[in-house]
mmCIF file of C-alpha atoms in Angstrom:
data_model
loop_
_atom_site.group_PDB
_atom_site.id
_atom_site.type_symbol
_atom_site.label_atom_id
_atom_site.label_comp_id
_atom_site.label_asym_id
_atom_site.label_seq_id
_atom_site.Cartn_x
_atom_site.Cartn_y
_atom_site.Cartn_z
ATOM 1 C CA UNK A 1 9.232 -25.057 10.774
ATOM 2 C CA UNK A 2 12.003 -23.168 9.096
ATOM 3 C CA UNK A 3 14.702 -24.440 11.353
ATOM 4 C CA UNK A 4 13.423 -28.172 10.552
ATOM 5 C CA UNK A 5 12.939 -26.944 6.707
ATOM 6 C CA UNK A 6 16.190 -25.502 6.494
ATOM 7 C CA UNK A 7 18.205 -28.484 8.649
ATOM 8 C CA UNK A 8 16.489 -30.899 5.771
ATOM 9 C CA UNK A 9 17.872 -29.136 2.462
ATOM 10 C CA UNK A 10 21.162 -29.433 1.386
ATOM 11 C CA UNK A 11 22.866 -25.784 0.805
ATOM 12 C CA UNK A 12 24.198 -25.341 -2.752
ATOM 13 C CA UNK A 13 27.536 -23.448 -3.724
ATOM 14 C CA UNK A 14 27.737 -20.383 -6.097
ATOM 15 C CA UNK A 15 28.127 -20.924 -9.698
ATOM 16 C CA UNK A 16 28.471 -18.248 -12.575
ATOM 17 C CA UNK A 17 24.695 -17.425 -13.872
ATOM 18 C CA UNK A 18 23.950 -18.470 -17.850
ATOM 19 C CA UNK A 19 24.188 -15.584 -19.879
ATOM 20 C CA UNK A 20 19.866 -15.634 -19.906
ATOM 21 C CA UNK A 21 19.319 -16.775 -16.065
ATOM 22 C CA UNK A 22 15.948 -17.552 -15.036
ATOM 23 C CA UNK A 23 15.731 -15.207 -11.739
ATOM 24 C CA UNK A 24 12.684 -15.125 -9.599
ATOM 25 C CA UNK A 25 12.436 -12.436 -7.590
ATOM 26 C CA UNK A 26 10.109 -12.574 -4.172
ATOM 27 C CA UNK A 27 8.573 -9.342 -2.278
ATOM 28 C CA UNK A 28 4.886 -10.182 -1.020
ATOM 29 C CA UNK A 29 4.247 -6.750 1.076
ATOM 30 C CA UNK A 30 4.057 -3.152 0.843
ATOM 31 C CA UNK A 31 3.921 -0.487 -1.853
ATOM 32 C CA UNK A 32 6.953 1.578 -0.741
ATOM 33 C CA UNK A 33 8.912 -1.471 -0.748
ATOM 34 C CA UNK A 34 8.209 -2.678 -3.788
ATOM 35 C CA UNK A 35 8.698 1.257 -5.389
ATOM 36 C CA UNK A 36 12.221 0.815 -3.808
ATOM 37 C CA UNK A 37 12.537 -2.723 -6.361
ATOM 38 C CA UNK A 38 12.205 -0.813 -9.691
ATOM 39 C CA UNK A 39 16.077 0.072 -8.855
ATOM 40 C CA UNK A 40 16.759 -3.431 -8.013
ATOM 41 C CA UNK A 41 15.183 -4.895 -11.345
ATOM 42 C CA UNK A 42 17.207 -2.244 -13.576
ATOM 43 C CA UNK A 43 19.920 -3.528 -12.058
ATOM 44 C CA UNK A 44 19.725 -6.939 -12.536
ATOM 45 C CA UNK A 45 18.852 -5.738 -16.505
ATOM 46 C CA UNK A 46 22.161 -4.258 -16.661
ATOM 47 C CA UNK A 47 23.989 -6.787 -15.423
ATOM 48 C CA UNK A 48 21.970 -9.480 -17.598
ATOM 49 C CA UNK A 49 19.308 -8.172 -20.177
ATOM 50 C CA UNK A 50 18.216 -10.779 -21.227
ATOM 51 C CA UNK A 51 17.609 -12.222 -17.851
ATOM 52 C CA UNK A 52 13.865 -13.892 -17.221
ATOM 53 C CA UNK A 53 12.667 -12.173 -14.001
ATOM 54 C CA UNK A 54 9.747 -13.438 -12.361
ATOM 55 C CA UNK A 55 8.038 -11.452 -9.424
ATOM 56 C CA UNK A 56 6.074 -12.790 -6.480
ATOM 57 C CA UNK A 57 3.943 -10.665 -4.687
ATOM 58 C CA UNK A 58 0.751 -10.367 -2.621
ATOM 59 C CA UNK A 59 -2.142 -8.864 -2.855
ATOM 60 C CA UNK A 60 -1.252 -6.069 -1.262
ATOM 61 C CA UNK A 61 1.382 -5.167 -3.697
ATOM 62 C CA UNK A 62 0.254 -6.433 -6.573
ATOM 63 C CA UNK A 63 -0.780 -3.249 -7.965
ATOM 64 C CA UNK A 64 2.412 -1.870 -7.615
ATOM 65 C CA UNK A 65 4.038 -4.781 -9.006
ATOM 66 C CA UNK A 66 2.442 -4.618 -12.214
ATOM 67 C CA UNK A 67 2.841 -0.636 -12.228
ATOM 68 C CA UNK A 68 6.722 -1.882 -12.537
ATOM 69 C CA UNK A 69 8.768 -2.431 -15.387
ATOM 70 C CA UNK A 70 11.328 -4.960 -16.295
ATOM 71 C CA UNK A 71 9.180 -8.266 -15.138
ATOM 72 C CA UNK A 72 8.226 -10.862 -17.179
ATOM 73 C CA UNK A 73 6.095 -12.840 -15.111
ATOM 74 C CA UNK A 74 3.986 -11.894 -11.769
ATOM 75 C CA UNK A 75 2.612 -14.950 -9.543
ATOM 76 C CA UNK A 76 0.290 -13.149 -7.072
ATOM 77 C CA UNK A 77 0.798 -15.595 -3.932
ATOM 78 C CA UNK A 78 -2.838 -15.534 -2.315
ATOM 79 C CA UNK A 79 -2.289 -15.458 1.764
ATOM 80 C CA UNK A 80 -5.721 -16.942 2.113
ATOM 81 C CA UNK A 81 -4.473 -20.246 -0.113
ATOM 82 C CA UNK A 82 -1.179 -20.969 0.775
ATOM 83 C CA UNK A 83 -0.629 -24.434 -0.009
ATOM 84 C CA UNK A 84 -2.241 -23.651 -3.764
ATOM 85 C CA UNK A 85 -0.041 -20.460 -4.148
ATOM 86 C CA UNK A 86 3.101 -22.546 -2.714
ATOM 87 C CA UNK A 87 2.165 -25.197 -5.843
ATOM 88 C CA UNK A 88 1.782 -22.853 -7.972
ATOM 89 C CA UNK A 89 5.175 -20.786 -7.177
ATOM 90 C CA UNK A 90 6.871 -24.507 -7.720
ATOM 91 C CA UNK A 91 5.133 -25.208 -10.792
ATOM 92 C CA UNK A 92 6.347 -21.971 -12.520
ATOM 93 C CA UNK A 93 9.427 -23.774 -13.636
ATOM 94 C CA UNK A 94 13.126 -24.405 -12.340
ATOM 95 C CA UNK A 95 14.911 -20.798 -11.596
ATOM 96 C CA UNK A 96 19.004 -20.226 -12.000
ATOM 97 C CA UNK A 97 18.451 -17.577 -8.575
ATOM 98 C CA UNK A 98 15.856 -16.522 -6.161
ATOM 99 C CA UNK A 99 16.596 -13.520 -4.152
ATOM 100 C CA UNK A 100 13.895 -12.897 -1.307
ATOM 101 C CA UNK A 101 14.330 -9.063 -0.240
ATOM 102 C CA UNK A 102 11.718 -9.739 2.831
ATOM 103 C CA UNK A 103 12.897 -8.726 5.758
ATOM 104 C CA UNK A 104 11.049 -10.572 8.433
ATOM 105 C CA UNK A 105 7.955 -12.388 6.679
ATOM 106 C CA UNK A 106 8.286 -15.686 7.482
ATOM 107 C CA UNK A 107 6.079 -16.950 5.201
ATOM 108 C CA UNK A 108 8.640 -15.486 2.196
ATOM 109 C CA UNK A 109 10.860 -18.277 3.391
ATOM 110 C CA UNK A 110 8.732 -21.383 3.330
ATOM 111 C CA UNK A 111 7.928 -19.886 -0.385
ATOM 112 C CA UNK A 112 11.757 -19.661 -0.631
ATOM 113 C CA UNK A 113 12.325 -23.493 0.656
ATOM 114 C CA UNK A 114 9.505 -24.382 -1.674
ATOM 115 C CA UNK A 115 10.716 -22.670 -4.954
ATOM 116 C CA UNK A 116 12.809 -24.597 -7.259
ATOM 117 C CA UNK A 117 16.119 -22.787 -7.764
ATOM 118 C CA UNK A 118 19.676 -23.372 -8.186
ATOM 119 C CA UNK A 119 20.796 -20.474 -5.670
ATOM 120 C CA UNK A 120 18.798 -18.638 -2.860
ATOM 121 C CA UNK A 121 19.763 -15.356 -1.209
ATOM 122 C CA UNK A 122 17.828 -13.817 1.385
ATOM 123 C CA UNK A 123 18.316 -11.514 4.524
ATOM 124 C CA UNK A 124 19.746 -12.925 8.177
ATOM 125 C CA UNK A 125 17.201 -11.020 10.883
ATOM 126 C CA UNK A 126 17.352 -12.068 14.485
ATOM 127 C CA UNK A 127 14.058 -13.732 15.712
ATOM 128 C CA UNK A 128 13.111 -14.974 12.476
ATOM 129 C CA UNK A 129 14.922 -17.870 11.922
ATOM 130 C CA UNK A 130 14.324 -17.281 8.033
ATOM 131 C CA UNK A 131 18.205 -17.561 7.166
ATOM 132 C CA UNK A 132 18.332 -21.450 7.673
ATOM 133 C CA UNK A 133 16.552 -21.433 4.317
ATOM 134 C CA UNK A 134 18.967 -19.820 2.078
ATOM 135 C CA UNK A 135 22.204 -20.782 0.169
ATOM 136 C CA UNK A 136 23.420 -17.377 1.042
ATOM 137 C CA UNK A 137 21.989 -15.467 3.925
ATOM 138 C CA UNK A 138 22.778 -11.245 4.047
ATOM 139 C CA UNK A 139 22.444 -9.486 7.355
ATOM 140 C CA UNK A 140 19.823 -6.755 7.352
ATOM 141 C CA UNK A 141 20.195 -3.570 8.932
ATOM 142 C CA UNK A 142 18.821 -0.795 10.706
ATOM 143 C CA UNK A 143 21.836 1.342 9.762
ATOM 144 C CA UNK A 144 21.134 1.590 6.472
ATOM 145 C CA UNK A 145 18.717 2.844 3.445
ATOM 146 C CA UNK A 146 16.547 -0.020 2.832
ATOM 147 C CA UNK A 147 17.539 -0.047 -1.153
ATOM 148 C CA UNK A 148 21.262 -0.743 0.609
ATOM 149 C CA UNK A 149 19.732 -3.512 1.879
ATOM 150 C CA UNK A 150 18.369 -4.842 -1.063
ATOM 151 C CA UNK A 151 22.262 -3.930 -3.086
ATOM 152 C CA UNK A 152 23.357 -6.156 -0.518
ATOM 153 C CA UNK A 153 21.064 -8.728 -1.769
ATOM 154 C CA UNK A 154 22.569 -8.613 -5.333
ATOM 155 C CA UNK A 155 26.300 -8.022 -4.097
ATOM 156 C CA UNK A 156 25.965 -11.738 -2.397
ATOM 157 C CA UNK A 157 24.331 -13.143 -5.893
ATOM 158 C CA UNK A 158 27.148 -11.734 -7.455
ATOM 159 C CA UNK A 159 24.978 -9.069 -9.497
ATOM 160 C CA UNK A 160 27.027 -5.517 -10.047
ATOM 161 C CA UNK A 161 25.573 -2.771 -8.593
ATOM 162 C CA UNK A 162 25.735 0.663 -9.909
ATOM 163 C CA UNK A 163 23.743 2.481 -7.402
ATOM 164 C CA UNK A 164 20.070 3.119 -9.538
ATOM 165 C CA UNK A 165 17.131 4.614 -7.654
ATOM 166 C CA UNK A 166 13.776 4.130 -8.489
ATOM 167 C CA UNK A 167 12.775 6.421 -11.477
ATOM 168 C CA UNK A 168 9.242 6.438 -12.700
ATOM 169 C CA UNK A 169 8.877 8.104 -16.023
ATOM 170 C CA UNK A 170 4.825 8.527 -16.455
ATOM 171 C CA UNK A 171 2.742 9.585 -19.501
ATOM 172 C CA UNK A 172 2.668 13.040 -20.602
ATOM 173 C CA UNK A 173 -1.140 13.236 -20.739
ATOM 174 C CA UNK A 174 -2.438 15.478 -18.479
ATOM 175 C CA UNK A 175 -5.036 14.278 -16.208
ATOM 176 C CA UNK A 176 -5.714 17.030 -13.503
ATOM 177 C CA UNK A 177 -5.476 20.581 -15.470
ATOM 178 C CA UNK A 178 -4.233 23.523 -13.303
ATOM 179 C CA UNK A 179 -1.640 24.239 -10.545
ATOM 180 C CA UNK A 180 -1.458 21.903 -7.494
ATOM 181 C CA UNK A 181 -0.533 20.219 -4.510
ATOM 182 C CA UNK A 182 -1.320 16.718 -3.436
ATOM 183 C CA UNK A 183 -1.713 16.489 0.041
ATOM 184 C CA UNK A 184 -1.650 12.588 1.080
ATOM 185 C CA UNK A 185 -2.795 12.017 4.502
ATOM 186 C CA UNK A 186 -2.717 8.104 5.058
ATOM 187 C CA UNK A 187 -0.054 5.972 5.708
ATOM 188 C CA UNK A 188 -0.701 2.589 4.898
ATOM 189 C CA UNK A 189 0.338 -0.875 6.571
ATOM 190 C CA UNK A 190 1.065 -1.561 9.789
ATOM 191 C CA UNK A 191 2.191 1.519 13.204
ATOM 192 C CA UNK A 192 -0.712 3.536 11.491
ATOM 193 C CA UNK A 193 -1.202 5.993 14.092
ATOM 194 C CA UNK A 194 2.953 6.258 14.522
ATOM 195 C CA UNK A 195 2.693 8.106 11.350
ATOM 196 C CA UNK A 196 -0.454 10.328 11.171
ATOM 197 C CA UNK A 197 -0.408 13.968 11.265
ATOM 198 C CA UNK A 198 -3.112 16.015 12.565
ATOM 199 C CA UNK A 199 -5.925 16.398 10.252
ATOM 200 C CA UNK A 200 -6.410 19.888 11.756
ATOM 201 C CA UNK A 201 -2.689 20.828 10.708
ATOM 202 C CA UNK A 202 -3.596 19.171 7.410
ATOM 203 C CA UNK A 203 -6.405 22.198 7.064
ATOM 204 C CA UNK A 204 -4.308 24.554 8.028
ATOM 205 C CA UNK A 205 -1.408 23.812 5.802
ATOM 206 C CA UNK A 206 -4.237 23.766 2.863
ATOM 207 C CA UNK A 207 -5.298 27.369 3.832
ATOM 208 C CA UNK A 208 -1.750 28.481 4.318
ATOM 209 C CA UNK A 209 -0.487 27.150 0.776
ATOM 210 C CA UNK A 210 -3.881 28.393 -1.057
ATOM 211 C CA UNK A 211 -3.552 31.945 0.044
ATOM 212 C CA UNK A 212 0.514 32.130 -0.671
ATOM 213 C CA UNK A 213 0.513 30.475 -3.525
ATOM 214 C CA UNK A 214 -3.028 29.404 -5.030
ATOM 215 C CA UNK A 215 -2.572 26.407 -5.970
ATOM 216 C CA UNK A 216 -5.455 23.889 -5.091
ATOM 217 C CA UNK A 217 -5.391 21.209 -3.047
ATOM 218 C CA UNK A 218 -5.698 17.524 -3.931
ATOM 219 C CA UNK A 219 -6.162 14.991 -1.188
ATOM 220 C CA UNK A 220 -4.557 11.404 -2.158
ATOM 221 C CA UNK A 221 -5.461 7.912 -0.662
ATOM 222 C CA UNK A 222 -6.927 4.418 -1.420
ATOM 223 C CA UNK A 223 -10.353 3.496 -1.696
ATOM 224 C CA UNK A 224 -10.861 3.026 2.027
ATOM 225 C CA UNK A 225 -9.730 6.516 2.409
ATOM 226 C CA UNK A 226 -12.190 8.174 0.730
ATOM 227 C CA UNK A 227 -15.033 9.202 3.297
ATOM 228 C CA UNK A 228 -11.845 10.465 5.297
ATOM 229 C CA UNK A 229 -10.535 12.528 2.517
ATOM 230 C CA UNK A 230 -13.931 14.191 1.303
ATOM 231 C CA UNK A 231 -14.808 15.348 5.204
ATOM 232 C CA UNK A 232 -11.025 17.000 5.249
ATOM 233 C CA UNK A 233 -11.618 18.683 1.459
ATOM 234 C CA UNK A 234 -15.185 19.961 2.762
ATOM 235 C CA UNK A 235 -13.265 21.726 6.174
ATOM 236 C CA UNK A 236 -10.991 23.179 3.789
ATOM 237 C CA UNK A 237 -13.495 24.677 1.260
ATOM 238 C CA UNK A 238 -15.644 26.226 3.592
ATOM 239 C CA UNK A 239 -12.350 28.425 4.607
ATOM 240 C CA UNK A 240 -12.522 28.756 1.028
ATOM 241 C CA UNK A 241 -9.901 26.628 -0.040
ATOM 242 C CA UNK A 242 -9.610 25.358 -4.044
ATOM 243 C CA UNK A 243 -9.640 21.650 -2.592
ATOM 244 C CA UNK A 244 -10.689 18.575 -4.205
ATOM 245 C CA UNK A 245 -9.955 14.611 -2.695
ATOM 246 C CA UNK A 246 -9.173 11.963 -5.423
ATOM 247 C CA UNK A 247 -8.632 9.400 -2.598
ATOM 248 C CA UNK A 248 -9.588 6.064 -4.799
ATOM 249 C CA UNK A 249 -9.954 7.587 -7.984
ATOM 250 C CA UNK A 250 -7.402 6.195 -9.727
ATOM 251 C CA UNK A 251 -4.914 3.666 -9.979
ATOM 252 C CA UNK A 252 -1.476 3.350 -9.491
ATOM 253 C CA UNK A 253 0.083 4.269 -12.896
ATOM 254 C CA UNK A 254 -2.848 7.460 -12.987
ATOM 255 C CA UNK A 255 -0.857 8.538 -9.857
ATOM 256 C CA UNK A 256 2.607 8.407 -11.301
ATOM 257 C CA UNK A 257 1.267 10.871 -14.399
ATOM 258 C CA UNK A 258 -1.056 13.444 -11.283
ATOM 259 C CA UNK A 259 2.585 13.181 -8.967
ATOM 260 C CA UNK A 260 4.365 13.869 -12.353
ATOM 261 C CA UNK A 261 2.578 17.321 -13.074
ATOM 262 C CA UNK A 262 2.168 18.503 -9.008
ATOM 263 C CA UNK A 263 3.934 21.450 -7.852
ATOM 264 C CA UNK A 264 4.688 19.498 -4.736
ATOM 265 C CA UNK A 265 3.710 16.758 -2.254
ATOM 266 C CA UNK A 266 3.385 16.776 0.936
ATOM 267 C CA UNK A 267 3.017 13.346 2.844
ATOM 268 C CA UNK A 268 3.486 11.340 5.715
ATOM 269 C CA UNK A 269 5.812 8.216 5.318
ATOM 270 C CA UNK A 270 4.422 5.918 3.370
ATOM 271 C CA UNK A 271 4.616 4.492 -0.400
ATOM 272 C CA UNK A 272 2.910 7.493 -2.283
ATOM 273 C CA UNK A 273 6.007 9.348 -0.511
ATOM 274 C CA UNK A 274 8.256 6.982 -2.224
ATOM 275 C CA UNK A 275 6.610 7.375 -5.419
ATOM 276 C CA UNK A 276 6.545 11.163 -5.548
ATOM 277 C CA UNK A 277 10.796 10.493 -4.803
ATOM 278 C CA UNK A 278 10.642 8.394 -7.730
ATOM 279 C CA UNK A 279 8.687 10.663 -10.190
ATOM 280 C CA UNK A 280 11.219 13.250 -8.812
ATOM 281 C CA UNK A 281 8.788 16.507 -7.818
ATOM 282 C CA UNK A 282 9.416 18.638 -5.114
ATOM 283 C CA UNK A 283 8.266 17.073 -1.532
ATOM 284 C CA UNK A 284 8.023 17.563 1.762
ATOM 285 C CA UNK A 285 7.973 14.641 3.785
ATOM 286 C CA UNK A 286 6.987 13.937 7.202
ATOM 287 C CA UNK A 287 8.309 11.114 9.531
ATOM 288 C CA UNK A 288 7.439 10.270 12.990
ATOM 289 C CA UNK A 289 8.127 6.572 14.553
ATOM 290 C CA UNK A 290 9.641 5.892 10.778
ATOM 291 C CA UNK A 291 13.322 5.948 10.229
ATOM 292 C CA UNK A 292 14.833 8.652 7.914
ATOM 293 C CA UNK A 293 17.819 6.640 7.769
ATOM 294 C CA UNK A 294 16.132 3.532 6.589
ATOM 295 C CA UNK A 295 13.239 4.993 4.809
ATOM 296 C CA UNK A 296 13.657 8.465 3.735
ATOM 297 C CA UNK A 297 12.667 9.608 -0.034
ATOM 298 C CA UNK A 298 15.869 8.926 -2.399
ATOM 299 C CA UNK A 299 15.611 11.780 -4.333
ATOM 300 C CA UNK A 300 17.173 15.332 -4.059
ATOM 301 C CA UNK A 301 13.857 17.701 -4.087
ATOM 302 C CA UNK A 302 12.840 16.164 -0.783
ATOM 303 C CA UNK A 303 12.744 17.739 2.335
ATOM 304 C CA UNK A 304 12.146 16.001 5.713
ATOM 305 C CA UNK A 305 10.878 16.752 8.321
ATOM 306 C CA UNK A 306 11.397 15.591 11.615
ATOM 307 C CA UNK A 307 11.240 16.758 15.255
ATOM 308 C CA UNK A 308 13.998 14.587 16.737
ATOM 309 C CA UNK A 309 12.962 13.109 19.600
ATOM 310 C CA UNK A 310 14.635 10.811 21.982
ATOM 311 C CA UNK A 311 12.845 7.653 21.360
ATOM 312 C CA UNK A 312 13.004 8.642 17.656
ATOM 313 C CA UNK A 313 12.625 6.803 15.163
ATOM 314 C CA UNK A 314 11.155 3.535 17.255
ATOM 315 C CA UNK A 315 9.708 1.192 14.584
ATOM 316 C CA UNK A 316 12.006 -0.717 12.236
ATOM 317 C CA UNK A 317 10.255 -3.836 10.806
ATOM 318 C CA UNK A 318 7.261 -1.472 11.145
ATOM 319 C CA UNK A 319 5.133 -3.267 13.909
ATOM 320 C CA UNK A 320 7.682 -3.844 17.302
ATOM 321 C CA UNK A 321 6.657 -0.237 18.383
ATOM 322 C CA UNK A 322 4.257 -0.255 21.683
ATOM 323 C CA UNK A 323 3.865 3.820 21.449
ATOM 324 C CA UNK A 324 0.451 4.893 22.372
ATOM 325 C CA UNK A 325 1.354 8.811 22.319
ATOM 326 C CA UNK A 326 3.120 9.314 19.489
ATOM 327 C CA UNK A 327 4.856 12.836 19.864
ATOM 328 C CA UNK A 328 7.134 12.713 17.067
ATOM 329 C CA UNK A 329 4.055 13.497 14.657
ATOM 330 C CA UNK A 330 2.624 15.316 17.253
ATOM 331 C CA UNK A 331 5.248 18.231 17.795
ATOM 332 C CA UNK A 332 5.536 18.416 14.154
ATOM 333 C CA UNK A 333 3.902 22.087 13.460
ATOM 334 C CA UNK A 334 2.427 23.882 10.364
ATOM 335 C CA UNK A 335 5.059 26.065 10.710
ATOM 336 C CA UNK A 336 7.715 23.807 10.681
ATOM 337 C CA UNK A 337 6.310 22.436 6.803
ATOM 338 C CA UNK A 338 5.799 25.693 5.337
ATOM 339 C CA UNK A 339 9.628 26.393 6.363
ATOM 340 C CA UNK A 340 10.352 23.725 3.566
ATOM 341 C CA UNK A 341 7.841 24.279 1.122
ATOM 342 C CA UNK A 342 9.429 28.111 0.476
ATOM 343 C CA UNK A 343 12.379 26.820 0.408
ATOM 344 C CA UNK A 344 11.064 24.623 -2.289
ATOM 345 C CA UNK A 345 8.917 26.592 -4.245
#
């Protein structure tokens, strides 16, 4: 479909941007990657403030999405109703750029073929065939931070880049009084148990931390996580641990101010690890089948931790892995963390 889609529209040529272009902006998955566009928005704001940006997204980012700022307009595409969500992208209005910073979905580029814009940019990935849709396609690669990626978006729309990370800067309202850690145990989307650490080592690590240190122990995750998380706090209190799970509690933008006032984080790879980088606390964070390279926190209190293995790291769209003993996480020991966290705190 996006070969005959593609072969049927007529590629358009650069031209200069207005002063006040109309930019719609598409990323429909994932709440690290869409942490990873608050840097991608501020640039496009300092390159033209008074830019229109308009955001797809899905529902599983639209939280996020909304938790970011710099947009003007968000058009939730619903999965379940694609033809309605494709009308309703088109009847949003006529855009001077779209830049879709999917890397694989192909369902971002039958959204791109069906947008109306003057200029389309969006990544070249073998297998998917999504690059016959764009004016401009940009190869994406494995070598590389995925915010590089997304700079290469912008360098082929012309856009300056200045290098910005994502920064959150919460509230300074204090929602969780005390000294504490967060603790945040569940990766989210797809490779699941490529990126799990024992919940056993997860005790541990709460007992070692409480009796150094005393801080207590907050357990982070989504709503689904919540039975999960109030088992694990239960383990650790009867070893007489200060520990508490908030899995579900509250939303995203709660979460920014809790990561803001933490003495530290500790957490798998995910997009609550990319959000503690982006609040800028101390972390330690733990990768298995997850590339460092491509994924690793951007900020300079983190500390990663990683067992290198040879078939390390063995997931890069996040699904292609067929692992079904996942040593990376496996080998990684309590010991190994608590190396970090004094080194931290």
């Amino acid at each position: 479909m996006l070969f005959c889609l593609g072969a049927v529209r007529r590629k358009a040529k650069w031209h200069p941007l207005p002063a006040k272009p109309s930019i719609l902006l598409l990323k429909t998955a994932a709440m690290g990657d869409t942490i990873l566009m608050d840097a991608v928005i501020r640039e496009i704001r300092a390159a033209y403030p008074d830019s229109k940006i308009t955001f797809v997204c899905s529902g599983s980012n639209l939280g996020m999405a909304k938790a970011l700022s710099g947009i003007d307009e968000i058009i939730n595409f619903e999965m379940k109703r694609p033809l309605l969500s494709l009308q309703n992208v088109r009847n949003s209005g006529k855009y001077d750029l779209l830049l879709d910073f999917a890397p694989w979905a192909r369902i971002n580029g039958v959204i791109s073929w069906y947008a109306r814009a003057g200029y389309k940019v969006g990544f070249r990935r073998r297998g998917t065939y999504r690059h016959y849709i764009y004016d401009c396609a940009v190869d994406h690669l494995d070598t590389v931070h995925e915010l590089e990626n997304y700079r290469n978006i912008l360098r082929a729309a012309h856009i300056p880049v200045m290098g910005l990370i994502p920064e959150f800067h919460p509230g300074t309202v204090s929602l969780i009084q005390g000294e504490y850690v967060i603790f945040h145990l569940y990766p989210a989307g797809s490779s699941v148990m490529l990126r799990q650490w024992d919940t056993a080592k997860w005790i541990e690590l709460g007992k070692r931390i409480f009796q150094q240190y005393g801080f207590k122990i907050l357990l982070s995750g989504g709503k689904e996580d919540q039975q999960a998380a109030e088992s694990i706090a239960v383990a650790m209190q009867k070893l007489g641990v200060d520990a508490e799970s908030i899995a579900g509690k509250y939303n995203l933008k709660e979460m920014e101010s809790i990561l803001a006032e933490a003495r530290l984080l500790v957490s798998v790879n995910t997009g609550i690890m990319h959000m503690g980088a982006a609040v800028g606390i101390p972390m330690v964070a733990l990768h298995g089948a997850t590339s460092i390279t491509r994924w690793g926190p951007l900020s300079d209190k983190a500390r990663n931790v990683w067992t290198h293995e040879p078939c390390q790291p063995c997931i890069s769209l996040g699904f292609e892995s067929k692992c079904a003993n996942p040593v990376c996480m496996q080998h990684i020991s309590v010991g190994m963390v608590i190396n970090q966290i004094q080194d931290l705190i």
